mmCIF file of N, CA and C in Angstrom:
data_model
loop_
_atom_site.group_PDB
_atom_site.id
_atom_site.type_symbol
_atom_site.label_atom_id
_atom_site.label_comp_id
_atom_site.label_asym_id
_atom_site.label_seq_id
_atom_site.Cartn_x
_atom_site.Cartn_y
_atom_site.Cartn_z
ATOM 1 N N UNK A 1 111.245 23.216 60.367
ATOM 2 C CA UNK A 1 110.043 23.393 59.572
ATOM 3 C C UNK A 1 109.109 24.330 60.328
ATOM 4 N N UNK A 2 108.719 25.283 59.719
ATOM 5 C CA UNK A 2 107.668 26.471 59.884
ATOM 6 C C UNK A 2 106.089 25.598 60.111
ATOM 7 N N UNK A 3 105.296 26.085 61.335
ATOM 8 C CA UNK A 3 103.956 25.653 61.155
ATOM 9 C C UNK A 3 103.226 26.623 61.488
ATOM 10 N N UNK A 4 101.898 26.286 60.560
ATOM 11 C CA UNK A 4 100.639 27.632 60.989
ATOM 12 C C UNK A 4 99.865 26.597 61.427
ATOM 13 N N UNK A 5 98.793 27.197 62.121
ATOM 14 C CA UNK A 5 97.965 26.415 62.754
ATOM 15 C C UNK A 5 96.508 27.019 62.366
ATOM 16 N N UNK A 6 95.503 26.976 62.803
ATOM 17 C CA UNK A 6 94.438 27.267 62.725
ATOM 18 C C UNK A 6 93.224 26.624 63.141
ATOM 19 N N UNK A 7 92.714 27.505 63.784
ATOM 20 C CA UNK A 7 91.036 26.636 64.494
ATOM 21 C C UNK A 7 89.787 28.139 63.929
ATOM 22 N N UNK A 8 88.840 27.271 63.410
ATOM 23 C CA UNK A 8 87.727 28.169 63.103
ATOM 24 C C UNK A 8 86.593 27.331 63.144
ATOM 25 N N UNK A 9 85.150 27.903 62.714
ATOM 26 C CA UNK A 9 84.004 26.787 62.863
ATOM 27 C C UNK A 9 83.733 27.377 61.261
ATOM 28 N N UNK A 10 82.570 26.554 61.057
ATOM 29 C CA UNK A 10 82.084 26.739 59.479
ATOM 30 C C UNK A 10 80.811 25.991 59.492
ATOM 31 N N UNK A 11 79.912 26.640 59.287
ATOM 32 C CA UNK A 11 78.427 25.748 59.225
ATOM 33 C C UNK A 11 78.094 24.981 60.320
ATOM 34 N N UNK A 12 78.338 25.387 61.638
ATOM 35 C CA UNK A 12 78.286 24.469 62.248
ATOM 36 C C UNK A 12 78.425 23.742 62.859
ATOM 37 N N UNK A 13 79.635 23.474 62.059
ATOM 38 C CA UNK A 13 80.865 21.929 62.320
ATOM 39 C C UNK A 13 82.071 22.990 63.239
ATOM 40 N N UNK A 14 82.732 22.147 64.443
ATOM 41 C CA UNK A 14 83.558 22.326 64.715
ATOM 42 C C UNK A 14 84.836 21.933 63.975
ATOM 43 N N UNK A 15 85.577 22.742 63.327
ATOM 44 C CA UNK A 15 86.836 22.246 62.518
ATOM 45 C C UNK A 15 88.051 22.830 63.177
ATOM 46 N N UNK A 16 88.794 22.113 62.944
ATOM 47 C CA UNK A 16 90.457 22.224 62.987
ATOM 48 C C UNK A 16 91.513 21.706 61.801
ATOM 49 N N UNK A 17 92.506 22.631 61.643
ATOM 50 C CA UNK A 17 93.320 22.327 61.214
ATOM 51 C C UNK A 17 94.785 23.118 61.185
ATOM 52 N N UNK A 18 95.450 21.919 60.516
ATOM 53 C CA UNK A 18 96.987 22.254 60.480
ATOM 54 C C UNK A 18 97.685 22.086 59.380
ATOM 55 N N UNK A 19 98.597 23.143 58.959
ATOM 56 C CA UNK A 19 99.372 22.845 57.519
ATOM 57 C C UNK A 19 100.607 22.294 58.035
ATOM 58 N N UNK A 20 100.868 21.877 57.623
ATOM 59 C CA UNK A 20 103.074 21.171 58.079
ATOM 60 C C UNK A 20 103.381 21.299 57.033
ATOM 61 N N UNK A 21 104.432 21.811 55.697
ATOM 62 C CA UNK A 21 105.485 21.776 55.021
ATOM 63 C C UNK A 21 103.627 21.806 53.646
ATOM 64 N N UNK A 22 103.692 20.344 53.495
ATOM 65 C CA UNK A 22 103.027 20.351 52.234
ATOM 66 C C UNK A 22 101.727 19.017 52.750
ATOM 67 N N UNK A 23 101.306 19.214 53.571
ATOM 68 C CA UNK A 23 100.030 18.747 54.459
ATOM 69 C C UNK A 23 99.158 19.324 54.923
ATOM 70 N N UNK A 24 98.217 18.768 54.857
ATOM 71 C CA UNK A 24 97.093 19.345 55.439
ATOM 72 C C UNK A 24 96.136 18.263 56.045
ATOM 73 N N UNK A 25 95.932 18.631 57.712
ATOM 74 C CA UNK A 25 94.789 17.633 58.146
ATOM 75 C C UNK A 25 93.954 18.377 59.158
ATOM 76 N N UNK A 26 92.715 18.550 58.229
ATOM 77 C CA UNK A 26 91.596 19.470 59.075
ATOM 78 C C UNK A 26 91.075 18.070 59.756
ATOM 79 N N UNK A 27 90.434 18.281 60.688
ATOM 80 C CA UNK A 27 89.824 17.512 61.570
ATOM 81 C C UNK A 27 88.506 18.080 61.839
ATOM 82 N N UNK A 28 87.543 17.424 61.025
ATOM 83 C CA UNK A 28 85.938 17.863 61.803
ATOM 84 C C UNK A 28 85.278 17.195 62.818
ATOM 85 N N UNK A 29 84.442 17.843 63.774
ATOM 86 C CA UNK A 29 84.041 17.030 64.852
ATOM 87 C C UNK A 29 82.361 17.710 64.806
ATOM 88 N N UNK A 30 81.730 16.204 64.029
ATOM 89 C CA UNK A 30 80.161 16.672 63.912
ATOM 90 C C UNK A 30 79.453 17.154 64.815
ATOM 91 N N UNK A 31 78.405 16.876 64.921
ATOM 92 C CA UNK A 31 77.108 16.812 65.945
ATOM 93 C C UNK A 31 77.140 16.103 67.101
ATOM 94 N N UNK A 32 77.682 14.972 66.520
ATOM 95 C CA UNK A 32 78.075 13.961 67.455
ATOM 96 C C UNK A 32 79.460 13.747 68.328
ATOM 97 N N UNK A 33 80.475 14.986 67.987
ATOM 98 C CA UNK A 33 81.849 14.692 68.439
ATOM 99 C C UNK A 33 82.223 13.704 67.907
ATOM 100 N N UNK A 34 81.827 12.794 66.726
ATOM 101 C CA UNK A 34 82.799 12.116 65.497
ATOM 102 C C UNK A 34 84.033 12.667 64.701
ATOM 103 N N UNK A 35 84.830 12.585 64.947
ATOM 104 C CA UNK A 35 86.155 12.948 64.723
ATOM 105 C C UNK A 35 86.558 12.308 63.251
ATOM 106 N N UNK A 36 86.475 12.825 61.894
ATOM 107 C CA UNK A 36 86.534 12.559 60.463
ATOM 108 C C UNK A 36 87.586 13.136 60.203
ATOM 109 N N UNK A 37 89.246 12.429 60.447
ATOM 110 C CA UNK A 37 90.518 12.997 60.039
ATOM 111 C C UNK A 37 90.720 12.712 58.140
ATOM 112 N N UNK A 38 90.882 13.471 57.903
ATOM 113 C CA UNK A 38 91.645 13.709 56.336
ATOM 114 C C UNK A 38 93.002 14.278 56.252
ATOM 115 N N UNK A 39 93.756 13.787 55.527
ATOM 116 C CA UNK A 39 94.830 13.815 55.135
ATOM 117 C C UNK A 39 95.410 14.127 53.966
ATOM 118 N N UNK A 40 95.649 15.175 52.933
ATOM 119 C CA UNK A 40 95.861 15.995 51.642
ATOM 120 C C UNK A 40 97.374 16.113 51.369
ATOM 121 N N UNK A 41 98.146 16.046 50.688
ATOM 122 C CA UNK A 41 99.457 16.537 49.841
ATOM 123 C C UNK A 41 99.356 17.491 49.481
ATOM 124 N N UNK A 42 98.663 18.373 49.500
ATOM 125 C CA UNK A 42 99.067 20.076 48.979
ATOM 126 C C UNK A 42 99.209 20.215 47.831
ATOM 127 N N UNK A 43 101.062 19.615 47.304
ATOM 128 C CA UNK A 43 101.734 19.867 46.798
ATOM 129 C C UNK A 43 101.155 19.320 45.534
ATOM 130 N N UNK A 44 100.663 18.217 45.386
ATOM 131 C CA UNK A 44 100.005 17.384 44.467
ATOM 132 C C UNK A 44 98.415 17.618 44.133
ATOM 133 N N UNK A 45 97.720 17.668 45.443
ATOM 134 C CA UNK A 45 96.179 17.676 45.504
ATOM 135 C C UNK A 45 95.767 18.974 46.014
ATOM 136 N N UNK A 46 95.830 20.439 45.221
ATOM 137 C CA UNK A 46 95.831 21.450 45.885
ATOM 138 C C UNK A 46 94.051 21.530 46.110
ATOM 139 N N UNK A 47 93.584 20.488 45.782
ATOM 140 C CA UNK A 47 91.428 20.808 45.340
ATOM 141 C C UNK A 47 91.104 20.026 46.551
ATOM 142 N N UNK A 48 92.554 19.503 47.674
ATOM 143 C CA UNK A 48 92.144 18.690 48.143
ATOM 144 C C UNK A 48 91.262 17.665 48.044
ATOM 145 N N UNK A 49 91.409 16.734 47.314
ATOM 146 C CA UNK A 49 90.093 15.721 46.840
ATOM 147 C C UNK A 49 90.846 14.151 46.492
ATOM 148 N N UNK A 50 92.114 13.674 47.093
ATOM 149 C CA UNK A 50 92.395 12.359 47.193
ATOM 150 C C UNK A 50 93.235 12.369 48.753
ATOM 151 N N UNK A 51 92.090 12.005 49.716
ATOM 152 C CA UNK A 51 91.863 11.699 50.883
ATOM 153 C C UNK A 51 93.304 10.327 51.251
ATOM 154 N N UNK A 52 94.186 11.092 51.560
ATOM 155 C CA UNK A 52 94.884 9.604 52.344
ATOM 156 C C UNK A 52 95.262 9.232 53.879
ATOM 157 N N UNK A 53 93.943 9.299 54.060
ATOM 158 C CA UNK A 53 94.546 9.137 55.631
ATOM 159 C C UNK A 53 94.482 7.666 55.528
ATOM 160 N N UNK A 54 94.060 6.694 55.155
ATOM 161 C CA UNK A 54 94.494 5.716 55.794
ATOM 162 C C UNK A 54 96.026 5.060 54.937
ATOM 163 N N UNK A 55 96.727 5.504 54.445
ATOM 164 C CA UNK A 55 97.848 5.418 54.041
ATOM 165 C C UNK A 55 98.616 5.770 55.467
ATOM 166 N N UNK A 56 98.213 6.965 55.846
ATOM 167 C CA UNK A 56 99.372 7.856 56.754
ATOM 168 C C UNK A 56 98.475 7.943 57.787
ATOM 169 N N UNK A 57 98.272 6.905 58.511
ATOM 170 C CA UNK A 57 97.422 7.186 60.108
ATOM 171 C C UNK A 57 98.599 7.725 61.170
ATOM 172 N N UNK A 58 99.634 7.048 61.137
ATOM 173 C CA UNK A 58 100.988 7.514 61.837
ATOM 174 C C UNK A 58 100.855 9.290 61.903
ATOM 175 N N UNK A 59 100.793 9.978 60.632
ATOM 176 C CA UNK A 59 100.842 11.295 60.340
ATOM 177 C C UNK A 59 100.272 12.145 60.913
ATOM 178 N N UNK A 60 98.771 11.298 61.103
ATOM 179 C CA UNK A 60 97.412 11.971 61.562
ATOM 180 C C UNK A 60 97.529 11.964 63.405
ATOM 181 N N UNK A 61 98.048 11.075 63.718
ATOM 182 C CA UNK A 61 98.513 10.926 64.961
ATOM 183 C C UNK A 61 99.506 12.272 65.316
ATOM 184 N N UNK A 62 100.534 12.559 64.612
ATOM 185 C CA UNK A 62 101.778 12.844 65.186
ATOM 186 C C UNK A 62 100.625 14.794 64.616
ATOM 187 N N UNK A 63 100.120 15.000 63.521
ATOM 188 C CA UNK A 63 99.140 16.486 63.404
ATOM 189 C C UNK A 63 98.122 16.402 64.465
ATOM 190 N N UNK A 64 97.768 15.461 65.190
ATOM 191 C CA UNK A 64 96.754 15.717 66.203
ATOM 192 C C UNK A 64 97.296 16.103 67.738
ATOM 193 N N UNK A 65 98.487 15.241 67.482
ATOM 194 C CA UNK A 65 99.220 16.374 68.857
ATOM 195 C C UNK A 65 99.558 17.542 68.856
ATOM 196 N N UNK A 66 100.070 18.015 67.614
ATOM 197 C CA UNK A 66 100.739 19.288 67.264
ATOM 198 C C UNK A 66 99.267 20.109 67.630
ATOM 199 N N UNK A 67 98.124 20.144 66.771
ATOM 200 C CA UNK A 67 96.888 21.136 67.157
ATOM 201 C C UNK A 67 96.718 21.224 68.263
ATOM 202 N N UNK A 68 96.400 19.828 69.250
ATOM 203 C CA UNK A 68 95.994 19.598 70.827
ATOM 204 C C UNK A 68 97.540 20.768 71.610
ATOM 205 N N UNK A 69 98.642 20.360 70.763
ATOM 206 C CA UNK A 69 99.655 21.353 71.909
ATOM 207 C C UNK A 69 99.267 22.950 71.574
ATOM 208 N N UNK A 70 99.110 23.067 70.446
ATOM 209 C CA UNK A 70 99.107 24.519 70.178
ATOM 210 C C UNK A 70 97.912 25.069 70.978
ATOM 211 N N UNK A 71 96.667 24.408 70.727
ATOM 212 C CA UNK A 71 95.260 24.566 71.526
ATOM 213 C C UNK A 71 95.740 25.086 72.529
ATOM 214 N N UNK A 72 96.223 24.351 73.596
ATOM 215 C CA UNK A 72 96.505 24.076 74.936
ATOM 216 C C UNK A 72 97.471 24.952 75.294
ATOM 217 N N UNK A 73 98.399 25.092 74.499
ATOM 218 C CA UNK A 73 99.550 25.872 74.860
ATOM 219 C C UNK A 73 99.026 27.876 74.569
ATOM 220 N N UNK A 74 98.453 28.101 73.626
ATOM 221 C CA UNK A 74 97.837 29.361 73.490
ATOM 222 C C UNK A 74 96.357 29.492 73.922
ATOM 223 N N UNK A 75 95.990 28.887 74.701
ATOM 224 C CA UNK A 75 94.645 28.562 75.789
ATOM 225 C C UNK A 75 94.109 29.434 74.633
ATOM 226 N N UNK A 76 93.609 28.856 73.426
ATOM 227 C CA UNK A 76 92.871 29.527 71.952
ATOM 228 C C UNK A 76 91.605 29.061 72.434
ATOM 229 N N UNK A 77 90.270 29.714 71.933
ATOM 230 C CA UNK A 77 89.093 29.891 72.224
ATOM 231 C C UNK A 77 88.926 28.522 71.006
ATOM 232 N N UNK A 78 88.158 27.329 71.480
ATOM 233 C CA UNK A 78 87.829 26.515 70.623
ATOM 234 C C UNK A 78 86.380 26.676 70.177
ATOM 235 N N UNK A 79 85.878 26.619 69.284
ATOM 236 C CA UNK A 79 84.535 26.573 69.206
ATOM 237 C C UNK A 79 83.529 25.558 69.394
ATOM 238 N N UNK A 80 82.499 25.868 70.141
ATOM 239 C CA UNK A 80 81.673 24.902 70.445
ATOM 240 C C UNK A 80 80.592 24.467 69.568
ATOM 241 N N UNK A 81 79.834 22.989 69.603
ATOM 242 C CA UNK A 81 78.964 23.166 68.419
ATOM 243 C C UNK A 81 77.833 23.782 68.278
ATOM 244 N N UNK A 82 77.157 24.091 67.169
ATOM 245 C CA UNK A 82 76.055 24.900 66.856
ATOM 246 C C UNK A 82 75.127 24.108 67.186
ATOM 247 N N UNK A 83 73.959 24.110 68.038
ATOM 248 C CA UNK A 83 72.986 23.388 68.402
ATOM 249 C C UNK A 83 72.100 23.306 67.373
ATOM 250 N N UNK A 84 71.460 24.580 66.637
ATOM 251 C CA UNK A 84 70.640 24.700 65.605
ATOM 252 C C UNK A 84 71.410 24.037 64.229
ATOM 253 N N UNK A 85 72.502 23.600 64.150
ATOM 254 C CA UNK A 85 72.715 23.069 62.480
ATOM 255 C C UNK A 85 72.363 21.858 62.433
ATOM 256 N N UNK A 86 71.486 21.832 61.415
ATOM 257 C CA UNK A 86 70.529 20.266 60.644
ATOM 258 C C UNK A 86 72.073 19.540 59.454
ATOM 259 N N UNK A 87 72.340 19.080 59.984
ATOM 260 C CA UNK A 87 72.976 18.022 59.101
ATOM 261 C C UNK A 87 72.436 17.695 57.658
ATOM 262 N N UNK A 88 71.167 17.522 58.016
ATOM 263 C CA UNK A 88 70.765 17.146 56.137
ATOM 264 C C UNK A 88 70.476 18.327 55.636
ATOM 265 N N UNK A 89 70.720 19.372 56.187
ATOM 266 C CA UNK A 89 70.683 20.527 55.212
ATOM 267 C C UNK A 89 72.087 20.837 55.054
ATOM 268 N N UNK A 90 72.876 20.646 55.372
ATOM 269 C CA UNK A 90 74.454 20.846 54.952
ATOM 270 C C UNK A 90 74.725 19.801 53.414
ATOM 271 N N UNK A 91 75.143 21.064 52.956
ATOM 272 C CA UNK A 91 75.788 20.343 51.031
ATOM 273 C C UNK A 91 76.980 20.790 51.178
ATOM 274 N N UNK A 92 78.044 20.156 51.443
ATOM 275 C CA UNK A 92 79.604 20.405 51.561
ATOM 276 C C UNK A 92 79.973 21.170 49.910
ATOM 277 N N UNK A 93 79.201 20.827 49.456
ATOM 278 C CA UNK A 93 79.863 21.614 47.385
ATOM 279 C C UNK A 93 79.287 23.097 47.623
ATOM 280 N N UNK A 94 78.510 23.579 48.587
ATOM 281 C CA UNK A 94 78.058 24.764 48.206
ATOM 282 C C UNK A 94 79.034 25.561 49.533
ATOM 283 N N UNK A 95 79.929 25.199 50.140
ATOM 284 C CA UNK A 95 80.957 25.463 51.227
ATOM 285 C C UNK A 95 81.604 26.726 50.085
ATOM 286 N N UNK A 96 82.069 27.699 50.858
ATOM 287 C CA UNK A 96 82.316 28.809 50.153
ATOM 288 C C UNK A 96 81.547 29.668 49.003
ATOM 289 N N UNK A 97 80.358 28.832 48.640
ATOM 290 C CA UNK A 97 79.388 29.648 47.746
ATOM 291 C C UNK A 97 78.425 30.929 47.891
ATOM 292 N N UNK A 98 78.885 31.834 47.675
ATOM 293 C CA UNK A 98 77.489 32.941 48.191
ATOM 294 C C UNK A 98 76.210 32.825 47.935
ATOM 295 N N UNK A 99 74.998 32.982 49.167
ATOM 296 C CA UNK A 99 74.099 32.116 48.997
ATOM 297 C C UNK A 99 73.279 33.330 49.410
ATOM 298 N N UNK A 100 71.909 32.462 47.921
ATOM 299 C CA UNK A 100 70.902 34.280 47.503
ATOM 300 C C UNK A 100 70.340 35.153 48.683
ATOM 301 N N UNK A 101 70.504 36.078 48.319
ATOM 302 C CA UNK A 101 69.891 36.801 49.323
ATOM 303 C C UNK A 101 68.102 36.707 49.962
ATOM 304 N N UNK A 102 67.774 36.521 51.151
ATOM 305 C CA UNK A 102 66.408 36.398 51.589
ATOM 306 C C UNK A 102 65.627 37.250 51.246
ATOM 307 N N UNK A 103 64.679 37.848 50.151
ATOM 308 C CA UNK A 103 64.036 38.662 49.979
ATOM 309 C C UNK A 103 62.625 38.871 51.216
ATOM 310 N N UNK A 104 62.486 39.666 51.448
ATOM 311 C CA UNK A 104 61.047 39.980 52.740
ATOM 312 C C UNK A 104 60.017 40.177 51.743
ATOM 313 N N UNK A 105 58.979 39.830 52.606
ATOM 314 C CA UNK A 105 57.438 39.935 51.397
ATOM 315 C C UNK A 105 57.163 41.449 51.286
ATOM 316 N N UNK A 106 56.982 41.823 50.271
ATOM 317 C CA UNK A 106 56.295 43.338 49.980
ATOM 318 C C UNK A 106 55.526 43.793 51.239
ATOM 319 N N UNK A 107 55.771 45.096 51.886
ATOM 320 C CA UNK A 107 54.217 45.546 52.511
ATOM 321 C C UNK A 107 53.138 45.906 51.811
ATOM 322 N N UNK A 108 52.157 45.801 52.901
ATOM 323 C CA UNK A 108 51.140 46.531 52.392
ATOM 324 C C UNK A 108 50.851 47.767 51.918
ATOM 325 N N UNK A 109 50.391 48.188 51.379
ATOM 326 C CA UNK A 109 50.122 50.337 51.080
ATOM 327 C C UNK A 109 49.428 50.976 52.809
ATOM 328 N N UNK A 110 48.928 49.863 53.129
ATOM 329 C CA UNK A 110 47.857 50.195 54.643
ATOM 330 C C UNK A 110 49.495 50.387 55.360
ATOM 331 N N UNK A 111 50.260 49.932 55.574
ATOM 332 C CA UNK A 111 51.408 49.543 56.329
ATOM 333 C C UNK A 111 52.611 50.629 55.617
ATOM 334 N N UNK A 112 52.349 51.423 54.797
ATOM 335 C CA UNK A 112 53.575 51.959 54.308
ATOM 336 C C UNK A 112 53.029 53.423 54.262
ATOM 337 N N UNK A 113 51.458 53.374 54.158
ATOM 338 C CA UNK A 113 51.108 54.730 54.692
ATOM 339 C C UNK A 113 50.857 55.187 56.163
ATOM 340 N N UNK A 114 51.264 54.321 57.331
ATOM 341 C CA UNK A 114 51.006 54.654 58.456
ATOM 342 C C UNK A 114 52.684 55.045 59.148
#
């Protein structure tokens, strides 16, 4: 069996994850280094959105070595956490949404004629 691996950050959050065959278990590690394993079928739940890890904790075990070897074994740059991200401003539904652009206040005419 073929595996990809992958480590990136996103908002913040330190994430990891790994695909195996027709799995998927990203692993986020908050603010706190709380470790929130999920567990997906792919094949079935491609919106990812029926969570079974506690069906398959065995699984989550045997994908958490595989990342930790790959980590370790390709000495990969892990990311550290973002000091500045507020938790209650994180909305997980707006994850991948393009978000409006910051408009700047008008200048002045005093300020645009100098």
């Amino acid at each position: 069996m073929r595996l990809r691996a992958t480590c990136f950050s996103s908002l913040g959050l330190a994430l990891r994850g790994l695909l195996q065959a027709v799995w998927a278990s990203p692993v986020v590690a908050d603010q706190t280094s709380t470790r929130l394993n999920v567990v997906f079928i792919l094949e079935n739940d491609p919106g990812e959105r029926n969570n079974l890890v506690t069906r398959h904790s065995d699984l989550v075990n045997e994908l958490d070595a595989l990342i930790d070897g790959f980590l370790k074994n390709t000495q990969a740059v892990v990311p550290v956490a973002n000091k500045a991200f507020d938790p209650a401003c994180y909305d997980p539904q707006q994850e991948g949404k393009p978000q409006p652009k910051k408009r700047s206040a008008p200048r002045s005419r005093a300020a645009k004629n100098s």
